[in-house]
PDB file of N, CA and C in Angstrom:
ATOM      1  N   MET A   1     -40.177  33.155 -56.457  1.00  0.00           N
ATOM      2  CA  MET A   1     -40.846  31.786 -56.500  1.00  0.00           C
ATOM      3  C   MET A   1     -39.994  30.792 -57.353  1.00  0.00           C
ATOM      4  N   THR A   2     -40.035  29.481 -57.064  1.00  0.00           N
ATOM      5  CA  THR A   2     -39.211  28.598 -57.842  1.00  0.00           C
ATOM      6  C   THR A   2     -40.223  27.662 -58.658  1.00  0.00           C
ATOM      7  N   MET A   3     -39.692  27.471 -59.771  1.00  0.00           N
ATOM      8  CA  MET A   3     -40.529  26.674 -60.875  1.00  0.00           C
ATOM      9  C   MET A   3     -40.333  25.152 -60.371  1.00  0.00           C
ATOM     10  N   MET A   4     -41.459  24.382 -60.365  1.00  0.00           N
ATOM     11  CA  MET A   4     -41.366  22.945 -60.111  1.00  0.00           C
ATOM     12  C   MET A   4     -42.178  22.284 -61.252  1.00  0.00           C
ATOM     13  N   SER A   5     -41.619  21.202 -61.634  1.00  0.00           N
ATOM     14  CA  SER A   5     -42.226  20.544 -62.914  1.00  0.00           C
ATOM     15  C   SER A   5     -42.248  19.031 -62.448  1.00  0.00           C
ATOM     16  N   PHE A   6     -43.408  18.468 -62.660  1.00  0.00           N
ATOM     17  CA  PHE A   6     -43.632  17.002 -62.365  1.00  0.00           C
ATOM     18  C   PHE A   6     -44.690  16.437 -63.326  1.00  0.00           C
ATOM     19  N   ARG A   7     -44.746  15.169 -63.373  1.00  0.00           N
ATOM     20  CA  ARG A   7     -45.562  14.300 -64.294  1.00  0.00           C
ATOM     21  C   ARG A   7     -46.850  13.823 -63.508  1.00  0.00           C
ATOM     22  N   VAL A   8     -47.992  13.807 -64.102  1.00  0.00           N
ATOM     23  CA  VAL A   8     -49.265  13.296 -63.572  1.00  0.00           C
ATOM     24  C   VAL A   8     -49.900  12.421 -64.534  1.00  0.00           C
ATOM     25  N   ASP A   9     -50.838  11.502 -64.021  1.00  0.00           N
ATOM     26  CA  ASP A   9     -51.746  10.894 -64.983  1.00  0.00           C
ATOM     27  C   ASP A   9     -52.461  11.639 -65.911  1.00  0.00           C
ATOM     28  N   GLU A  10     -52.854  11.192 -67.022  1.00  0.00           N
ATOM     29  CA  GLU A  10     -53.688  11.986 -67.823  1.00  0.00           C
ATOM     30  C   GLU A  10     -55.062  12.459 -67.288  1.00  0.00           C
ATOM     31  N   ASP A  11     -55.637  11.430 -66.483  1.00  0.00           N
ATOM     32  CA  ASP A  11     -56.932  11.721 -65.831  1.00  0.00           C
ATOM     33  C   ASP A  11     -56.918  12.706 -64.881  1.00  0.00           C
ATOM     34  N   GLU A  12     -55.717  12.819 -63.989  1.00  0.00           N
ATOM     35  CA  GLU A  12     -55.525  13.832 -63.124  1.00  0.00           C
ATOM     36  C   GLU A  12     -55.321  15.150 -63.528  1.00  0.00           C
ATOM     37  N   ALA A  13     -54.600  15.233 -64.875  1.00  0.00           N
ATOM     38  CA  ALA A  13     -54.506  16.457 -65.528  1.00  0.00           C
ATOM     39  C   ALA A  13     -55.636  17.156 -65.985  1.00  0.00           C
ATOM     40  N   ILE A  14     -56.611  16.313 -66.501  1.00  0.00           N
ATOM     41  CA  ILE A  14     -57.969  16.627 -67.017  1.00  0.00           C
ATOM     42  C   ILE A  14     -58.729  17.102 -65.795  1.00  0.00           C
ATOM     43  N   ARG A  15     -58.822  16.413 -64.882  1.00  0.00           N
ATOM     44  CA  ARG A  15     -59.575  16.767 -63.657  1.00  0.00           C
ATOM     45  C   ARG A  15     -59.023  17.956 -63.203  1.00  0.00           C
ATOM     46  N   THR A  16     -57.737  18.280 -62.997  1.00  0.00           N
ATOM     47  CA  THR A  16     -57.144  19.469 -62.444  1.00  0.00           C
ATOM     48  C   THR A  16     -57.644  20.645 -63.282  1.00  0.00           C
ATOM     49  N   GLN A  17     -57.521  20.476 -64.655  1.00  0.00           N
ATOM     50  CA  GLN A  17     -57.996  21.620 -65.472  1.00  0.00           C
ATOM     51  C   GLN A  17     -59.350  21.846 -65.469  1.00  0.00           C
ATOM     52  N   ARG A  18     -60.265  20.838 -65.291  1.00  0.00           N
ATOM     53  CA  ARG A  18     -61.799  20.874 -64.961  1.00  0.00           C
ATOM     54  C   ARG A  18     -62.021  21.766 -63.788  1.00  0.00           C
ATOM     55  N   TRP A  19     -61.305  21.376 -62.639  1.00  0.00           N
ATOM     56  CA  TRP A  19     -61.462  22.072 -61.406  1.00  0.00           C
ATOM     57  C   TRP A  19     -61.048  23.569 -61.349  1.00  0.00           C
ATOM     58  N   ALA A  20     -59.977  23.750 -62.098  1.00  0.00           N
ATOM     59  CA  ALA A  20     -59.374  25.164 -62.117  1.00  0.00           C
ATOM     60  C   ALA A  20     -60.449  26.053 -62.835  1.00  0.00           C
ATOM     61  N   GLU A  21     -60.956  25.534 -64.050  1.00  0.00           N
ATOM     62  CA  GLU A  21     -61.906  26.279 -64.731  1.00  0.00           C
ATOM     63  C   GLU A  21     -63.265  26.415 -64.030  1.00  0.00           C
ATOM     64  N   ALA A  22     -63.608  25.399 -63.135  1.00  0.00           N
ATOM     65  CA  ALA A  22     -64.959  25.570 -62.383  1.00  0.00           C
ATOM     66  C   ALA A  22     -64.830  26.551 -61.340  1.00  0.00           C
ATOM     67  N   ILE A  23     -63.688  26.722 -60.704  1.00  0.00           N
ATOM     68  CA  ILE A  23     -63.684  27.759 -59.593  1.00  0.00           C
ATOM     69  C   ILE A  23     -62.923  29.002 -60.063  1.00  0.00           C
ATOM     70  N   GLY A  24     -62.585  29.031 -61.207  1.00  0.00           N
ATOM     71  CA  GLY A  24     -62.158  30.303 -61.893  1.00  0.00           C
ATOM     72  C   GLY A  24     -60.633  30.746 -61.452  1.00  0.00           C
ATOM     73  N   VAL A  25     -59.852  29.794 -61.431  1.00  0.00           N
ATOM     74  CA  VAL A  25     -58.449  29.947 -61.202  1.00  0.00           C
ATOM     75  C   VAL A  25     -57.613  29.355 -62.209  1.00  0.00           C
ATOM     76  N   GLU A  26     -56.280  29.870 -62.275  1.00  0.00           N
ATOM     77  CA  GLU A  26     -55.294  29.102 -63.044  1.00  0.00           C
ATOM     78  C   GLU A  26     -54.915  27.768 -62.583  1.00  0.00           C
ATOM     79  N   ARG A  27     -54.582  26.924 -63.345  1.00  0.00           N
ATOM     80  CA  ARG A  27     -54.289  25.453 -62.864  1.00  0.00           C
ATOM     81  C   ARG A  27     -53.122  25.595 -62.115  1.00  0.00           C
ATOM     82  N   SER A  28     -52.164  26.331 -62.317  1.00  0.00           N
ATOM     83  CA  SER A  28     -50.965  26.572 -61.417  1.00  0.00           C
ATOM     84  C   SER A  28     -51.349  26.921 -60.027  1.00  0.00           C
ATOM     85  N   GLU A  29     -52.300  27.969 -59.908  1.00  0.00           N
ATOM     86  CA  GLU A  29     -52.737  28.469 -58.628  1.00  0.00           C
ATOM     87  C   GLU A  29     -53.487  27.376 -57.835  1.00  0.00           C
ATOM     88  N   LEU A  30     -54.371  26.455 -58.537  1.00  0.00           N
ATOM     89  CA  LEU A  30     -54.972  25.303 -57.968  1.00  0.00           C
ATOM     90  C   LEU A  30     -53.901  24.365 -57.324  1.00  0.00           C
ATOM     91  N   LEU A  31     -52.676  24.084 -58.117  1.00  0.00           N
ATOM     92  CA  LEU A  31     -51.761  23.060 -57.693  1.00  0.00           C
ATOM     93  C   LEU A  31     -51.027  23.644 -56.528  1.00  0.00           C
ATOM     94  N   ARG A  32     -50.730  24.898 -56.683  1.00  0.00           N
ATOM     95  CA  ARG A  32     -49.770  25.581 -55.465  1.00  0.00           C
ATOM     96  C   ARG A  32     -50.642  25.554 -54.201  1.00  0.00           C
ATOM     97  N   ASP A  33     -51.927  25.765 -54.352  1.00  0.00           N
ATOM     98  CA  ASP A  33     -52.791  25.666 -53.107  1.00  0.00           C
ATOM     99  C   ASP A  33     -52.856  24.213 -52.659  1.00  0.00           C
ATOM    100  N   ALA A  34     -53.119  23.356 -53.466  1.00  0.00           N
ATOM    101  CA  ALA A  34     -53.182  22.098 -53.001  1.00  0.00           C
ATOM    102  C   ALA A  34     -51.894  21.523 -52.483  1.00  0.00           C
ATOM    103  N   LEU A  35     -50.749  21.869 -53.010  1.00  0.00           N
ATOM    104  CA  LEU A  35     -49.435  21.601 -52.534  1.00  0.00           C
ATOM    105  C   LEU A  35     -49.289  22.236 -51.153  1.00  0.00           C
ATOM    106  N   HIS A  36     -49.741  23.528 -50.799  1.00  0.00           N
ATOM    107  CA  HIS A  36     -49.587  24.290 -49.662  1.00  0.00           C
ATOM    108  C   HIS A  36     -50.489  23.578 -48.577  1.00  0.00           C
ATOM    109  N   ARG A  37     -51.592  23.161 -48.918  1.00  0.00           N
ATOM    110  CA  ARG A  37     -52.473  22.648 -47.925  1.00  0.00           C
ATOM    111  C   ARG A  37     -51.842  21.132 -47.545  1.00  0.00           C
ATOM    112  N   HIS A  38     -51.265  20.552 -48.478  1.00  0.00           N
ATOM    113  CA  HIS A  38     -50.747  19.291 -48.138  1.00  0.00           C
ATOM    114  C   HIS A  38     -49.583  19.362 -47.200  1.00  0.00           C
ATOM    115  N   LEU A  39     -48.833  20.210 -47.507  1.00  0.00           N
ATOM    116  CA  LEU A  39     -47.402  20.444 -46.726  1.00  0.00           C
ATOM    117  C   LEU A  39     -48.014  20.858 -45.350  1.00  0.00           C
ATOM    118  N   ALA A  40     -48.865  21.893 -45.114  1.00  0.00           N
ATOM    119  CA  ALA A  40     -49.497  22.192 -43.788  1.00  0.00           C
ATOM    120  C   ALA A  40     -50.015  21.011 -43.055  1.00  0.00           C
ATOM    121  N   GLN A  41     -50.640  20.124 -43.772  1.00  0.00           N
ATOM    122  CA  GLN A  41     -51.160  18.888 -43.186  1.00  0.00           C
ATOM    123  C   GLN A  41     -49.993  17.901 -42.705  1.00  0.00           C
ATOM    124  N   LEU A  42     -48.949  17.957 -43.422  1.00  0.00           N
ATOM    125  CA  LEU A  42     -47.813  16.998 -43.026  1.00  0.00           C
ATOM    126  C   LEU A  42     -47.100  17.737 -41.967  1.00  0.00           C
ATOM    127  N   ASP A  43     -46.979  18.975 -41.666  1.00  0.00           N
ATOM    128  CA  ASP A  43     -46.379  19.769 -40.812  1.00  0.00           C
ATOM    129  C   ASP A  43     -47.125  19.590 -39.544  1.00  0.00           C
ATOM    130  N   ALA A  44     -48.448  19.509 -39.550  1.00  0.00           N
ATOM    131  CA  ALA A  44     -49.354  19.406 -38.472  1.00  0.00           C
ATOM    132  C   ALA A  44     -49.250  18.052 -37.861  1.00  0.00           C
ATOM    133  N   GLU A  45     -49.209  17.026 -38.681  1.00  0.00           N
ATOM    134  CA  GLU A  45     -49.003  15.588 -38.358  1.00  0.00           C
ATOM    135  C   GLU A  45     -47.654  15.398 -37.618  1.00  0.00           C
ATOM    136  N   HIS A  46     -46.676  16.003 -38.206  1.00  0.00           N
ATOM    137  CA  HIS A  46     -45.315  15.996 -37.543  1.00  0.00           C
ATOM    138  C   HIS A  46     -45.296  16.593 -36.164  1.00  0.00           C
ATOM    139  N   ASP A  47     -46.011  17.724 -36.065  1.00  0.00           N
ATOM    140  CA  ASP A  47     -46.059  18.441 -34.767  1.00  0.00           C
ATOM    141  C   ASP A  47     -46.775  17.390 -33.691  1.00  0.00           C
ATOM    142  N   ILE A  48     -47.828  16.822 -34.130  1.00  0.00           N
ATOM    143  CA  ILE A  48     -48.505  15.995 -33.111  1.00  0.00           C
ATOM    144  C   ILE A  48     -47.614  14.928 -32.562  1.00  0.00           C
ATOM    145  N   ARG A  49     -46.942  14.294 -33.666  1.00  0.00           N
ATOM    146  CA  ARG A  49     -45.978  13.122 -33.190  1.00  0.00           C
ATOM    147  C   ARG A  49     -44.936  13.730 -32.310  1.00  0.00           C
ATOM    148  N   THR A  50     -44.509  14.958 -32.474  1.00  0.00           N
ATOM    149  CA  THR A  50     -43.501  15.516 -31.630  1.00  0.00           C
ATOM    150  C   THR A  50     -43.933  15.742 -30.330  1.00  0.00           C
ATOM    151  N   TRP A  51     -45.229  16.244 -30.142  1.00  0.00           N
ATOM    152  CA  TRP A  51     -45.759  16.507 -28.984  1.00  0.00           C
ATOM    153  C   TRP A  51     -46.030  15.238 -28.070  1.00  0.00           C
ATOM    154  N   ILE A  52     -46.367  14.117 -28.939  1.00  0.00           N
ATOM    155  CA  ILE A  52     -46.722  12.819 -28.208  1.00  0.00           C
ATOM    156  C   ILE A  52     -45.365  12.171 -27.645  1.00  0.00           C
ATOM    157  N   ASP A  53     -44.311  12.457 -28.569  1.00  0.00           N
ATOM    158  CA  ASP A  53     -42.991  11.684 -28.222  1.00  0.00           C
ATOM    159  C   ASP A  53     -42.279  12.499 -27.172  1.00  0.00           C
ATOM    160  N   GLN A  54     -42.565  13.815 -27.261  1.00  0.00           N
ATOM    161  CA  GLN A  54     -41.705  14.753 -26.351  1.00  0.00           C
ATOM    162  C   GLN A  54     -42.669  15.676 -25.615  1.00  0.00           C
ATOM    163  N   PRO A  55     -43.586  15.175 -24.691  1.00  0.00           N
ATOM    164  CA  PRO A  55     -44.457  16.027 -24.076  1.00  0.00           C
ATOM    165  C   PRO A  55     -43.770  17.398 -23.245  1.00  0.00           C
ATOM    166  N   LEU A  56     -44.474  18.458 -23.011  1.00  0.00           N
ATOM    167  CA  LEU A  56     -43.981  19.441 -22.275  1.00  0.00           C
ATOM    168  C   LEU A  56     -43.345  18.927 -20.778  1.00  0.00           C
ATOM    169  N   SER A  57     -42.213  19.601 -20.453  1.00  0.00           N
ATOM    170  CA  SER A  57     -41.701  19.389 -19.234  1.00  0.00           C
ATOM    171  C   SER A  57     -42.618  20.107 -18.219  1.00  0.00           C
ATOM    172  N   GLU A  58     -42.410  19.845 -16.981  1.00  0.00           N
ATOM    173  CA  GLU A  58     -43.071  20.617 -15.832  1.00  0.00           C
ATOM    174  C   GLU A  58     -42.870  22.178 -16.009  1.00  0.00           C
ATOM    175  N   PRO A  59     -41.796  22.488 -16.131  1.00  0.00           N
ATOM    176  CA  PRO A  59     -41.605  24.037 -16.277  1.00  0.00           C
ATOM    177  C   PRO A  59     -42.255  24.616 -17.513  1.00  0.00           C
ATOM    178  N   GLU A  60     -42.244  23.841 -18.514  1.00  0.00           N
ATOM    179  CA  GLU A  60     -42.943  24.357 -19.807  1.00  0.00           C
ATOM    180  C   GLU A  60     -44.335  24.319 -19.819  1.00  0.00           C
ATOM    181  N   SER A  61     -45.024  23.574 -18.901  1.00  0.00           N
ATOM    182  CA  SER A  61     -46.425  23.395 -18.830  1.00  0.00           C
ATOM    183  C   SER A  61     -46.868  24.252 -17.662  1.00  0.00           C
ATOM    184  N   THR A  62     -46.203  25.090 -16.945  1.00  0.00           N
ATOM    185  CA  THR A  62     -46.724  25.953 -15.764  1.00  0.00           C
ATOM    186  C   THR A  62     -47.733  26.790 -16.271  1.00  0.00           C
ATOM    187  N   LEU A  63     -47.567  27.376 -17.442  1.00  0.00           N
ATOM    188  CA  LEU A  63     -48.494  28.501 -17.792  1.00  0.00           C
ATOM    189  C   LEU A  63     -49.844  28.040 -18.404  1.00  0.00           C
ATOM    190  N   ALA A  64     -49.873  26.601 -18.693  1.00  0.00           N
ATOM    191  CA  ALA A  64     -51.083  26.087 -19.156  1.00  0.00           C
ATOM    192  C   ALA A  64     -52.254  25.966 -18.104  1.00  0.00           C
ATOM    193  N   GLU A  65     -51.912  26.099 -16.849  1.00  0.00           N
ATOM    194  CA  GLU A  65     -52.892  26.316 -15.923  1.00  0.00           C
ATOM    195  C   GLU A  65     -53.654  27.616 -15.809  1.00  0.00           C
ATOM    196  N   ILE A  66     -52.939  28.613 -16.356  1.00  0.00           N
ATOM    197  CA  ILE A  66     -53.604  29.914 -16.213  1.00  0.00           C
ATOM    198  C   ILE A  66     -54.164  30.227 -17.598  1.00  0.00           C
ATOM    199  N   ALA A  67     -54.079  29.572 -18.560  1.00  0.00           N
ATOM    200  CA  ALA A  67     -54.397  29.805 -19.896  1.00  0.00           C
ATOM    201  C   ALA A  67     -55.846  30.002 -20.134  1.00  0.00           C
ATOM    202  N   GLY A  68     -56.675  29.208 -19.376  1.00  0.00           N
ATOM    203  CA  GLY A  68     -58.068  29.375 -19.302  1.00  0.00           C
ATOM    204  C   GLY A  68     -58.757  30.611 -18.472  1.00  0.00           C
ATOM    205  N   TRP A  69     -57.884  31.348 -17.720  1.00  0.00           N
ATOM    206  CA  TRP A  69     -58.294  32.246 -16.853  1.00  0.00           C
ATOM    207  C   TRP A  69     -59.067  33.460 -17.646  1.00  0.00           C
ATOM    208  N   GLY A  70     -58.657  33.851 -18.749  1.00  0.00           N
ATOM    209  CA  GLY A  70     -59.209  34.744 -19.502  1.00  0.00           C
ATOM    210  C   GLY A  70     -58.639  36.140 -19.005  1.00  0.00           C
ATOM    211  N   PRO A  71     -59.273  37.253 -19.525  1.00  0.00           N
ATOM    212  CA  PRO A  71     -58.679  38.618 -19.059  1.00  0.00           C
ATOM    213  C   PRO A  71     -58.881  38.830 -17.689  1.00  0.00           C
ATOM    214  N   ALA A  72     -57.988  39.474 -17.109  1.00  0.00           N
ATOM    215  CA  ALA A  72     -58.091  39.871 -15.664  1.00  0.00           C
ATOM    216  C   ALA A  72     -59.266  40.773 -15.310  1.00  0.00           C
ATOM    217  N   GLU A  73     -59.597  41.668 -16.385  1.00  0.00           N
ATOM    218  CA  GLU A  73     -60.759  42.588 -16.221  1.00  0.00           C
ATOM    219  C   GLU A  73     -61.378  42.740 -17.576  1.00  0.00           C
ATOM    220  N   ASP A  74     -62.656  43.250 -17.481  1.00  0.00           N
ATOM    221  CA  ASP A  74     -63.315  43.393 -18.787  1.00  0.00           C
ATOM    222  C   ASP A  74     -63.032  44.892 -19.107  1.00  0.00           C
ATOM    223  N   TRP A  75     -62.389  45.156 -20.271  1.00  0.00           N
ATOM    224  CA  TRP A  75     -62.036  46.542 -20.661  1.00  0.00           C
ATOM    225  C   TRP A  75     -62.965  46.896 -21.872  1.00  0.00           C
ATOM    226  N   SER A  76     -63.977  46.079 -22.174  1.00  0.00           N
ATOM    227  CA  SER A  76     -64.734  46.364 -23.494  1.00  0.00           C
ATOM    228  C   SER A  76     -65.399  47.554 -23.284  1.00  0.00           C
ATOM    229  N   ASP A  77     -65.695  48.078 -22.271  1.00  0.00           N
ATOM    230  CA  ASP A  77     -66.491  49.407 -22.041  1.00  0.00           C
ATOM    231  C   ASP A  77     -65.464  50.560 -22.360  1.00  0.00           C
ATOM    232  N   TRP A  78     -64.194  50.327 -22.443  1.00  0.00           N
ATOM    233  CA  TRP A  78     -63.228  51.324 -22.823  1.00  0.00           C
ATOM    234  C   TRP A  78     -62.985  51.462 -24.242  1.00  0.00           C
ATOM    235  N   ILE A  79     -63.811  50.803 -25.213  1.00  0.00           N
ATOM    236  CA  ILE A  79     -63.568  50.724 -26.619  1.00  0.00           C
ATOM    237  C   ILE A  79     -63.522  51.986 -27.224  1.00  0.00           C
ATOM    238  N   ASP A  80     -64.339  53.098 -26.848  1.00  0.00           N
ATOM    239  CA  ASP A  80     -64.456  54.319 -27.318  1.00  0.00           C
ATOM    240  C   ASP A  80     -63.686  55.426 -26.447  1.00  0.00           C
ATOM    241  N   ALA A  81     -62.862  54.950 -25.514  1.00  0.00           N
ATOM    242  CA  ALA A  81     -62.092  55.875 -24.719  1.00  0.00           C
ATOM    243  C   ALA A  81     -61.130  56.563 -25.747  1.00  0.00           C
ATOM    244  N   VAL A  82     -60.986  57.861 -25.686  1.00  0.00           N
ATOM    245  CA  VAL A  82     -59.902  58.605 -26.181  1.00  0.00           C
ATOM    246  C   VAL A  82     -58.711  58.958 -25.111  1.00  0.00           C
ATOM    247  N   GLY A  83     -57.521  58.804 -25.579  1.00  0.00           N
ATOM    248  CA  GLY A  83     -56.448  59.072 -24.584  1.00  0.00           C
ATOM    249  C   GLY A  83     -55.562  60.344 -25.163  1.00  0.00           C
TER     250      GLY A  83
END
């Protein structure tokens, strides 16, 4: 892991500590989770913009038609089969 250090407003530091104590985690874990969630959201928004700007080509989208077909057969009754 890499150490990161940054400054926050005093009010945000107090709120961070209160929430960490309220949910029973270390402050650093709360901040790591918040950063992870925010980065995941930014990545998702970037992916959306990419899909809008560069939609799939015809060859790339050919499998989309069969995506909703589901399994070809129902194999759920074979769950207890021993081979």
